[in-house]
PDB file of C-alpha atoms in Angstrom:
ATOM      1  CA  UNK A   8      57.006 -87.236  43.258  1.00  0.00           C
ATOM      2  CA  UNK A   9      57.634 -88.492  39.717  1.00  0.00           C
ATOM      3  CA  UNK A  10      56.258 -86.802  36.516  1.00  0.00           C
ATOM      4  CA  UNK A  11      53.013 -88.020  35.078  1.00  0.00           C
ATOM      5  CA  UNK A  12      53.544 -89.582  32.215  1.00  0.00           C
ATOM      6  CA  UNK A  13      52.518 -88.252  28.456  1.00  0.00           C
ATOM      7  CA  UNK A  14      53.462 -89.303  24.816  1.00  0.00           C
ATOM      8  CA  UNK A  15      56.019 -87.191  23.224  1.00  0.00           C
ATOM      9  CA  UNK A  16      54.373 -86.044  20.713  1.00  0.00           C
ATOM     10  CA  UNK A  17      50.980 -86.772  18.766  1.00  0.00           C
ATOM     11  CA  UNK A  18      49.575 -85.819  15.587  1.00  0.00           C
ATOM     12  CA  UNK A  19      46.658 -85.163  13.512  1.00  0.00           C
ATOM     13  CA  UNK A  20      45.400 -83.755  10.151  1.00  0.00           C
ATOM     14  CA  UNK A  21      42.996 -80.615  10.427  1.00  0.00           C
ATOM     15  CA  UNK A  22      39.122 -81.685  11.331  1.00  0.00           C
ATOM     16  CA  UNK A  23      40.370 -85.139  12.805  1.00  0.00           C
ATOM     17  CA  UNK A  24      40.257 -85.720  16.503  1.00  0.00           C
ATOM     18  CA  UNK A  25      43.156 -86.700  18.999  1.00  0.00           C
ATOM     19  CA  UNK A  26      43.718 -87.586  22.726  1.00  0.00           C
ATOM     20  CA  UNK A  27      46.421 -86.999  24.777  1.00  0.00           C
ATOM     21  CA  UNK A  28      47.149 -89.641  27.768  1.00  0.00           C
ATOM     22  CA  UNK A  29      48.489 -88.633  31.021  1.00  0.00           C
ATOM     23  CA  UNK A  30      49.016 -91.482  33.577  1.00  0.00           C
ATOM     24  CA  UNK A  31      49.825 -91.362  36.845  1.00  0.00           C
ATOM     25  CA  UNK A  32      49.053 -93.466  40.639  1.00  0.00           C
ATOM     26  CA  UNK A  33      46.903 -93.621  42.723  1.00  0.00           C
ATOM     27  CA  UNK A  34      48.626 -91.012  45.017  1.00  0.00           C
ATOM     28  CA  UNK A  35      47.524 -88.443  42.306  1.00  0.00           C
ATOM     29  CA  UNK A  36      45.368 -88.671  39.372  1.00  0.00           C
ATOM     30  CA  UNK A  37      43.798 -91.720  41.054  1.00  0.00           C
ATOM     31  CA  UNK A  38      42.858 -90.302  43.901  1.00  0.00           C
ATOM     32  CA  UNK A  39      42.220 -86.569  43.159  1.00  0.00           C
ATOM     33  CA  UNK A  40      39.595 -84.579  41.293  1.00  0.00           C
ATOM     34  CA  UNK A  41      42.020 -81.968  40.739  1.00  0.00           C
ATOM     35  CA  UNK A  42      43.215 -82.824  37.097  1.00  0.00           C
ATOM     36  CA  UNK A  43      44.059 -80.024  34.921  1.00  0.00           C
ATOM     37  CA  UNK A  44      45.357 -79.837  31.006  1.00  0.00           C
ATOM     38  CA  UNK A  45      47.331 -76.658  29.639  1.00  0.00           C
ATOM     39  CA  UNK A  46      47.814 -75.200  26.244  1.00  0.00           C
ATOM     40  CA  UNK A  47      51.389 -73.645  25.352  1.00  0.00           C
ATOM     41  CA  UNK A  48      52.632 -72.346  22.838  1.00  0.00           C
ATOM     42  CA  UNK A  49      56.323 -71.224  22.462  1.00  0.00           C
ATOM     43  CA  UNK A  50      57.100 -68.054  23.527  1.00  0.00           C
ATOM     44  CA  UNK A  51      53.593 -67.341  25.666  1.00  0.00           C
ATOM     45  CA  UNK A  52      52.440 -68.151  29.368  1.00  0.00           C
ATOM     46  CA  UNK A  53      50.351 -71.952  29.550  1.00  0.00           C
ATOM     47  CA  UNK A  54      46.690 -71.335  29.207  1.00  0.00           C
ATOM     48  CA  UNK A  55      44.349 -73.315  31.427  1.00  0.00           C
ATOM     49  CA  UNK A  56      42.131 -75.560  29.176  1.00  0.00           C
ATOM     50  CA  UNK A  57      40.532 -78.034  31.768  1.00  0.00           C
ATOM     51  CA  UNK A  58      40.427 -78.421  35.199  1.00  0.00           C
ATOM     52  CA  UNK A  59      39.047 -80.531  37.995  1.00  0.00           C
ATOM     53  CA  UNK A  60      39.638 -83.434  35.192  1.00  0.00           C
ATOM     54  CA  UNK A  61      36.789 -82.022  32.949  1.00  0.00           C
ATOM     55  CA  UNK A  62      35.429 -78.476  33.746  1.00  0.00           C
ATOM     56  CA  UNK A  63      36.007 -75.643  31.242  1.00  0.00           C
ATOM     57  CA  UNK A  64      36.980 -72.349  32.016  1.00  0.00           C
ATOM     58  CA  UNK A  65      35.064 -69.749  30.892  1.00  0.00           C
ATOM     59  CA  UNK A  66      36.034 -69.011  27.027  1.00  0.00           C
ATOM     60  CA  UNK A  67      37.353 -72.561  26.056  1.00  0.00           C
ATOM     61  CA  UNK A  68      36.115 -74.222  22.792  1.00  0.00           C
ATOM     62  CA  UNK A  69      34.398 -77.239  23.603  1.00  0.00           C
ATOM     63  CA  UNK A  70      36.054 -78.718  21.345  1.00  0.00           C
ATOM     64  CA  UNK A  71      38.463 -79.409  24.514  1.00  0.00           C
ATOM     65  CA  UNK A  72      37.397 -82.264  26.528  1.00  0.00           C
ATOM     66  CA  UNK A  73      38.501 -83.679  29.414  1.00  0.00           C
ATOM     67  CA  UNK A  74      37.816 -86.933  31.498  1.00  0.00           C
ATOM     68  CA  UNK A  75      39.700 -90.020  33.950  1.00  0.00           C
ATOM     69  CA  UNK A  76      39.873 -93.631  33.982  1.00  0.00           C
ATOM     70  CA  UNK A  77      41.516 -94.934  37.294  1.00  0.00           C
ATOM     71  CA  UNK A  78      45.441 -93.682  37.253  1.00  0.00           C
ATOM     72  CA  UNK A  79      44.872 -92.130  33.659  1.00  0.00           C
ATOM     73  CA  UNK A  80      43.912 -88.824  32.424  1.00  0.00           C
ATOM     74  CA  UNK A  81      42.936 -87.438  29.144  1.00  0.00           C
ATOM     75  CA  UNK A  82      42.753 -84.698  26.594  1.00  0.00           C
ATOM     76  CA  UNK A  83      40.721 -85.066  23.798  1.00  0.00           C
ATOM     77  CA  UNK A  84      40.419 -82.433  21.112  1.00  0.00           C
ATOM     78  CA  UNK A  85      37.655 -82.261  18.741  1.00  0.00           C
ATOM     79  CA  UNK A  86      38.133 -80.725  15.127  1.00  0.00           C
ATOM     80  CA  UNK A  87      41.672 -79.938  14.905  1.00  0.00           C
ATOM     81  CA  UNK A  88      42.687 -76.528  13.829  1.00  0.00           C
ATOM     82  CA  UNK A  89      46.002 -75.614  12.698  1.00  0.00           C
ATOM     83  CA  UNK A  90      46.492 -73.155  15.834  1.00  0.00           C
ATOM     84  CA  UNK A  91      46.065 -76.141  18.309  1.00  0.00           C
ATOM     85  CA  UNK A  92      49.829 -76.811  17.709  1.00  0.00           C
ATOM     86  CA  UNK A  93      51.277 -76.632  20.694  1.00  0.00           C
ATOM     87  CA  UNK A  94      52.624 -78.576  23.719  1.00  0.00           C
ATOM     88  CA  UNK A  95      49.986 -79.872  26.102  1.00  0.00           C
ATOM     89  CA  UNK A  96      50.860 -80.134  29.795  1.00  0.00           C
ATOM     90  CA  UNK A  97      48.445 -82.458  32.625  1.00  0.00           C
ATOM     91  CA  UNK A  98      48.916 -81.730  36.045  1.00  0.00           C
ATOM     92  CA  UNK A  99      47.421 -83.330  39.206  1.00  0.00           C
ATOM     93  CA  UNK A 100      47.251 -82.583  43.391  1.00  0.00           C
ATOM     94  CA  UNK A 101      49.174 -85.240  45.052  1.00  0.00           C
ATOM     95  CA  UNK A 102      48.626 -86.914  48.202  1.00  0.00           C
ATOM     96  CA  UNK A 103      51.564 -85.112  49.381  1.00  0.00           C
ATOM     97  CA  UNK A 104      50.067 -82.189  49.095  1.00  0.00           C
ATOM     98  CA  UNK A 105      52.221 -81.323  46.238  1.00  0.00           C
ATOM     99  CA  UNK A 106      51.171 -80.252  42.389  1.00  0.00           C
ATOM    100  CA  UNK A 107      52.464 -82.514  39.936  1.00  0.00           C
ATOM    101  CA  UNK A 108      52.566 -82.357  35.913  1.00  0.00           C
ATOM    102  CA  UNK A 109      53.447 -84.474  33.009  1.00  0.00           C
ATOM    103  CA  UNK A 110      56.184 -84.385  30.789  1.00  0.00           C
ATOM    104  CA  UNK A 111      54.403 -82.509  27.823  1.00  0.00           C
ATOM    105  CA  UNK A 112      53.207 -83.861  24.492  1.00  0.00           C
ATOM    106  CA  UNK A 113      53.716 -81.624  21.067  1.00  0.00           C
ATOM    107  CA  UNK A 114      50.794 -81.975  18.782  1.00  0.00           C
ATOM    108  CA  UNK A 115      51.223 -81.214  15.139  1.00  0.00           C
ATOM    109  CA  UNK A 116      48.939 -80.759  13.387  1.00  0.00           C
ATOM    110  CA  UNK A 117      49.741 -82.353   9.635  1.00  0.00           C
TER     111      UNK A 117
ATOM    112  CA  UNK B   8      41.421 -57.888  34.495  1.00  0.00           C
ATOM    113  CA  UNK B   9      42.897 -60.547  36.442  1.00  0.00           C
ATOM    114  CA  UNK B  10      46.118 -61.032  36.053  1.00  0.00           C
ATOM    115  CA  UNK B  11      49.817 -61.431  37.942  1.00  0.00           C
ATOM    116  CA  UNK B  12      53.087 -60.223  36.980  1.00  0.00           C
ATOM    117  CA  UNK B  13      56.565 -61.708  37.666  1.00  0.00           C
ATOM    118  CA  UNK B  14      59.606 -59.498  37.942  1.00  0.00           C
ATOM    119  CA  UNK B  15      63.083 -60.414  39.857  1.00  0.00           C
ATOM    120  CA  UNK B  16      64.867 -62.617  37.284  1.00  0.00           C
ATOM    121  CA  UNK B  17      68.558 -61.863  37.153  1.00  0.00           C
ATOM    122  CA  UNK B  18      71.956 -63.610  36.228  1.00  0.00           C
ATOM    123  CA  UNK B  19      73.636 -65.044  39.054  1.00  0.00           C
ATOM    124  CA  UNK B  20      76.764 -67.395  40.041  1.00  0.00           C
ATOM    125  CA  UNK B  21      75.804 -70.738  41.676  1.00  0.00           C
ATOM    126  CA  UNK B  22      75.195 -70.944  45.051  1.00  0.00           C
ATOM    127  CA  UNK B  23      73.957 -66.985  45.488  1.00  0.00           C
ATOM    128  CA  UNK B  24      70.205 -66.049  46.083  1.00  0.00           C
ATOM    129  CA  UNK B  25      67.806 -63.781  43.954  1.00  0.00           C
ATOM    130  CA  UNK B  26      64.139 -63.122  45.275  1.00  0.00           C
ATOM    131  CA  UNK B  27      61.273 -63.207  42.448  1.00  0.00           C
ATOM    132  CA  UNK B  28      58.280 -61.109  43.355  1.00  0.00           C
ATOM    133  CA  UNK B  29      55.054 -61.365  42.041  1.00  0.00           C
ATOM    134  CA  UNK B  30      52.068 -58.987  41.837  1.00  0.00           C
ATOM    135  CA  UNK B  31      48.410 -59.350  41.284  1.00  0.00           C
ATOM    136  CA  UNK B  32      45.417 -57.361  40.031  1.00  0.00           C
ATOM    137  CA  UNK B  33      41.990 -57.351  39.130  1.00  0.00           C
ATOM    138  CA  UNK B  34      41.080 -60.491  42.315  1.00  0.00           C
ATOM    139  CA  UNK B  35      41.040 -60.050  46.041  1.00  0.00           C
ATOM    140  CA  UNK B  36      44.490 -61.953  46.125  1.00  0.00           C
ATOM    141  CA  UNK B  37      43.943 -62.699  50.289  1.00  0.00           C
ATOM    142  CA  UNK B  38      41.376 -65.496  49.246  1.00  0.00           C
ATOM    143  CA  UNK B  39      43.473 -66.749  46.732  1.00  0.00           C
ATOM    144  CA  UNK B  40      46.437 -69.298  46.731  1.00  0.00           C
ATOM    145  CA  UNK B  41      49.712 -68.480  44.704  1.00  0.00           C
ATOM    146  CA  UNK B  42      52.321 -71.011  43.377  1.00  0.00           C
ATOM    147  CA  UNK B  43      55.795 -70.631  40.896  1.00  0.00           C
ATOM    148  CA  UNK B  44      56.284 -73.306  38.465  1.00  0.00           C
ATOM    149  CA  UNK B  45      59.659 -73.011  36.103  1.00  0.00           C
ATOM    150  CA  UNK B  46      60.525 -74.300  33.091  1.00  0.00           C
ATOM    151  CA  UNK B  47      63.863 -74.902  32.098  1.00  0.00           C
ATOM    152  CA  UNK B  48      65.622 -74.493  28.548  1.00  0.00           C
ATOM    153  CA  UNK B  49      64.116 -77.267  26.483  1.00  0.00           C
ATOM    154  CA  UNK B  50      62.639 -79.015  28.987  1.00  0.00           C
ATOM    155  CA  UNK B  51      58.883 -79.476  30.421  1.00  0.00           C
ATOM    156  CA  UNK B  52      57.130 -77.586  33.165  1.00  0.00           C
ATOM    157  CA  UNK B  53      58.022 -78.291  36.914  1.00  0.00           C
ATOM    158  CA  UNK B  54      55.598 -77.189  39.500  1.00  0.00           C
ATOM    159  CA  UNK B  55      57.813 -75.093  42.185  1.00  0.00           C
ATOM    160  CA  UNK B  56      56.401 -74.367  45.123  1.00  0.00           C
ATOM    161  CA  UNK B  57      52.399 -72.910  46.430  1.00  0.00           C
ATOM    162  CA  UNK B  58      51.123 -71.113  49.174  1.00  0.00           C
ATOM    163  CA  UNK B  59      47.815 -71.229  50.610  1.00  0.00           C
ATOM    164  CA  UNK B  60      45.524 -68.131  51.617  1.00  0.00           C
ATOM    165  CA  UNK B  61      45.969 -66.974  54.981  1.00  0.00           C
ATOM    166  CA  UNK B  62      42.234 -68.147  55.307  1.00  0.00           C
ATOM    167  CA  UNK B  63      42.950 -71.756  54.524  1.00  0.00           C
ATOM    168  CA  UNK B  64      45.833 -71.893  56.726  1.00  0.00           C
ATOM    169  CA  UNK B  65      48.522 -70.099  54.328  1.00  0.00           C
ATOM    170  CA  UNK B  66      50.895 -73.252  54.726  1.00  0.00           C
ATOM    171  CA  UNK B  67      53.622 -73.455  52.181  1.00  0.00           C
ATOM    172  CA  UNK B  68      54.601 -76.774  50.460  1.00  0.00           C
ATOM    173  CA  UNK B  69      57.803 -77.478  48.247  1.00  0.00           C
ATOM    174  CA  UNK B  70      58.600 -79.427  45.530  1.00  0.00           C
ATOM    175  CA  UNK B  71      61.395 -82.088  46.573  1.00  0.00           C
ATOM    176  CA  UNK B  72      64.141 -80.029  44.224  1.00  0.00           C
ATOM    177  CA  UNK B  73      63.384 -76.774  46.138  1.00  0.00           C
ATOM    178  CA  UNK B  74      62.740 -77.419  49.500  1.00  0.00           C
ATOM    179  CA  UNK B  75      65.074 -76.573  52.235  1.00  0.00           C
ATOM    180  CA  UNK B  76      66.786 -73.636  49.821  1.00  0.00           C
ATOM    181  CA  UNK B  77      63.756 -71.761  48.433  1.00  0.00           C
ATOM    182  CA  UNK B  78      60.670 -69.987  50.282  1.00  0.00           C
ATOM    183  CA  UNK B  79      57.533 -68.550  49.214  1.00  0.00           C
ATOM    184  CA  UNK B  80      55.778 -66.151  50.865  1.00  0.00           C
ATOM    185  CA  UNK B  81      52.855 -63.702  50.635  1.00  0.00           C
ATOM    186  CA  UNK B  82      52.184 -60.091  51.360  1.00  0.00           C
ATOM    187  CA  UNK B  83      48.373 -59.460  51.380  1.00  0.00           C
ATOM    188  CA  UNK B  84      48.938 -56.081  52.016  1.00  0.00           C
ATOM    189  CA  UNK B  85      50.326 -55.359  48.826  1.00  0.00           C
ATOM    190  CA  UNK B  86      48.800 -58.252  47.209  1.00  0.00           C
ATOM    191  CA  UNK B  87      52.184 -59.861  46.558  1.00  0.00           C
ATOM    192  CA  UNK B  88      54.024 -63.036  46.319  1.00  0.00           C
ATOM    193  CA  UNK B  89      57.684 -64.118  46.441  1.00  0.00           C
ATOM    194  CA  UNK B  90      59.828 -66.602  45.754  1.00  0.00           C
ATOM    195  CA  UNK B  91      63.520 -66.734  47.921  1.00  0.00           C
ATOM    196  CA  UNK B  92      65.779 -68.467  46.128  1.00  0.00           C
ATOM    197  CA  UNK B  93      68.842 -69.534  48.031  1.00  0.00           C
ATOM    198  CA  UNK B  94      71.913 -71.804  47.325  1.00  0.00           C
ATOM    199  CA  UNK B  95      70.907 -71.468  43.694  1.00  0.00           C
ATOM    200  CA  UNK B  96      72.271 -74.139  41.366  1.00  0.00           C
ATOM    201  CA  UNK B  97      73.102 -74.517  37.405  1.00  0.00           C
ATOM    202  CA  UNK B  98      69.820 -76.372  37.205  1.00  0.00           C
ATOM    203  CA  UNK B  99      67.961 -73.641  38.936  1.00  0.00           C
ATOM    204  CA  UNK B 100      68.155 -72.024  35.281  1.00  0.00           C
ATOM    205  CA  UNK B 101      64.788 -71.426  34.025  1.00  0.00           C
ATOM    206  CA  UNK B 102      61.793 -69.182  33.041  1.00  0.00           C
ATOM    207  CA  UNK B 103      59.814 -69.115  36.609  1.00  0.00           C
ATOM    208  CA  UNK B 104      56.338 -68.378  36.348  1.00  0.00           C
ATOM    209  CA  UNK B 105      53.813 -67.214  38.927  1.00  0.00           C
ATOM    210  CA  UNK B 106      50.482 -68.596  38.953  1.00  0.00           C
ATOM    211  CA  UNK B 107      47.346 -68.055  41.037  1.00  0.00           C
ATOM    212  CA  UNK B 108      45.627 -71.124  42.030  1.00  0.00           C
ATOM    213  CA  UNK B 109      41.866 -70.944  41.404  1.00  0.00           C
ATOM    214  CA  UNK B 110      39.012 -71.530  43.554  1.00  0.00           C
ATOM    215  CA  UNK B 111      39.105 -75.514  43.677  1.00  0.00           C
ATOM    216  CA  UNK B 112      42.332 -74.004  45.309  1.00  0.00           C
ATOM    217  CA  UNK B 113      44.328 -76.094  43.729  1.00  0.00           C
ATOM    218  CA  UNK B 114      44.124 -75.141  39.969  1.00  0.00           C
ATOM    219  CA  UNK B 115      46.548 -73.102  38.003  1.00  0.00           C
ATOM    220  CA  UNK B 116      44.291 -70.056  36.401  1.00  0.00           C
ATOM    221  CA  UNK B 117      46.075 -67.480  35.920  1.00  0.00           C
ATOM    222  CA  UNK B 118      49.942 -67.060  35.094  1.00  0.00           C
ATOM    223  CA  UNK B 119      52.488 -64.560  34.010  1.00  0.00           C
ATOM    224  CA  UNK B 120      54.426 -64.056  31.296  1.00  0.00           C
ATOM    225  CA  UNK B 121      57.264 -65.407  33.415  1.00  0.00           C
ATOM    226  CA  UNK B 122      61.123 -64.463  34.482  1.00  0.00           C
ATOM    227  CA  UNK B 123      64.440 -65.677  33.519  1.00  0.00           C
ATOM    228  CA  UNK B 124      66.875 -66.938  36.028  1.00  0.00           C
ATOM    229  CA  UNK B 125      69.890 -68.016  34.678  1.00  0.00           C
ATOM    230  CA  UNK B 126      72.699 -69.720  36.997  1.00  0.00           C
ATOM    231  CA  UNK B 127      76.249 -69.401  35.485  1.00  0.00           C
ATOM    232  CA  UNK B 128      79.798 -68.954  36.487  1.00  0.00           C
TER     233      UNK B 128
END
């Protein structure tokens, strides 16, 4: 099972909006509801931001979005803040019955 | 409060074994799934290996790195999980983390602060 795949890195100035892609097949992302995004920051455990491609857990700005388009995630987040710098991480079930997750992207935040 | 701690990490020469163990508190952990997912020195997060609750079958599935050398297991009695880590490997280096899978059962909600395994002659 490959890696999804994520930009490198992305950036945006305080206030502005971004989104973060994550593509993968249709033995994954394309197939599953099970899409999840993840916060981390160096040094601390990943932090659960969305799941099931675009349900919040309980305590998560919504200014964290979620949503799919065929083999492609994505991570939009509204009204950067200077704490959102961080890496993001997507992860997906695969059809062989296996947990998959992208790459990471680094956000700064300018 | 919900959480899960990881302990076990240890230095060890290639191709020994180390077992990481992993407790939980605050959920009834029987109804819950449990998976390890490592991340190694400057590089992304790899999913490891999960578990499902007894309930739902409590098969175990492997990432394609793992499988055949390390096993994860569960003790509901003492509400914890393991990781066995044989033939270990210089790319088996990483911080492992244990995370309970939520009630979609396959959703990462809860993780550790993780546990260094470092593989070195």
């Amino acid at each position: 099972q490959s890696a999804l795949t994520q930009p490198a890195s992305v950036s945006g100035s305080p206030g502005q909006s971004i989104t973060i892609s994550c593509t993968g097949t249709s033995s994954d992302i394309g197939n599953y509801q099970y899409v999840s995004w993840f916060q981390h920051h160096p040094g601390k455990a990943p932090k659960l931001l969305i799941f099931d491609i675009n349900a919040r857990p309980s305590g998560i700005s919504d200014r964290f979005s979620g949503s799919k388009s065929d083999n492609t995630a994505s991570l939009t987040i509204s009204g950067l803040q200077a704490d959102d710098e961080a890496h993001y991480f997507c992860a997906s079930y695969t059809t062989g019955s296996t947990l998959v997750f992208g790459g990471g992207t680094a956000l700064t935040v300018l | 409060e919900v959480q899960v701690v990881d302990s076990g990490g240890d230095v060890v020469q290639p191709g020994r074994s180390l077992k990481l163990s992993c407790s939980a508190f605050g959920f009834p952990f029987e109804r819950y799934g449990m998976s390890w997912v490592r991340q190694a020195p400057g590089k992304g997060l790899e999913w490891v290996a999960f578990i499902r609750a007894r309930g739902y079958g409590g098969t175990t599935h492997y990432a394609a790195s793992v499988k055949g050398r390390f096993t994860i297991s569960r003790d509901d009695s003492k509400n914890i999980a393991s990781l066995e880590m044989n033939s270990l490997r210089i790319e088996d280096t990483a911080l492992y983390y244990c995370v309970r899978l939520g009630e979609d059962y396959y959703t990462m909600d809860v993780w550790g602060k993780g546990t260094t395994v470092t593989v070195s002659s």
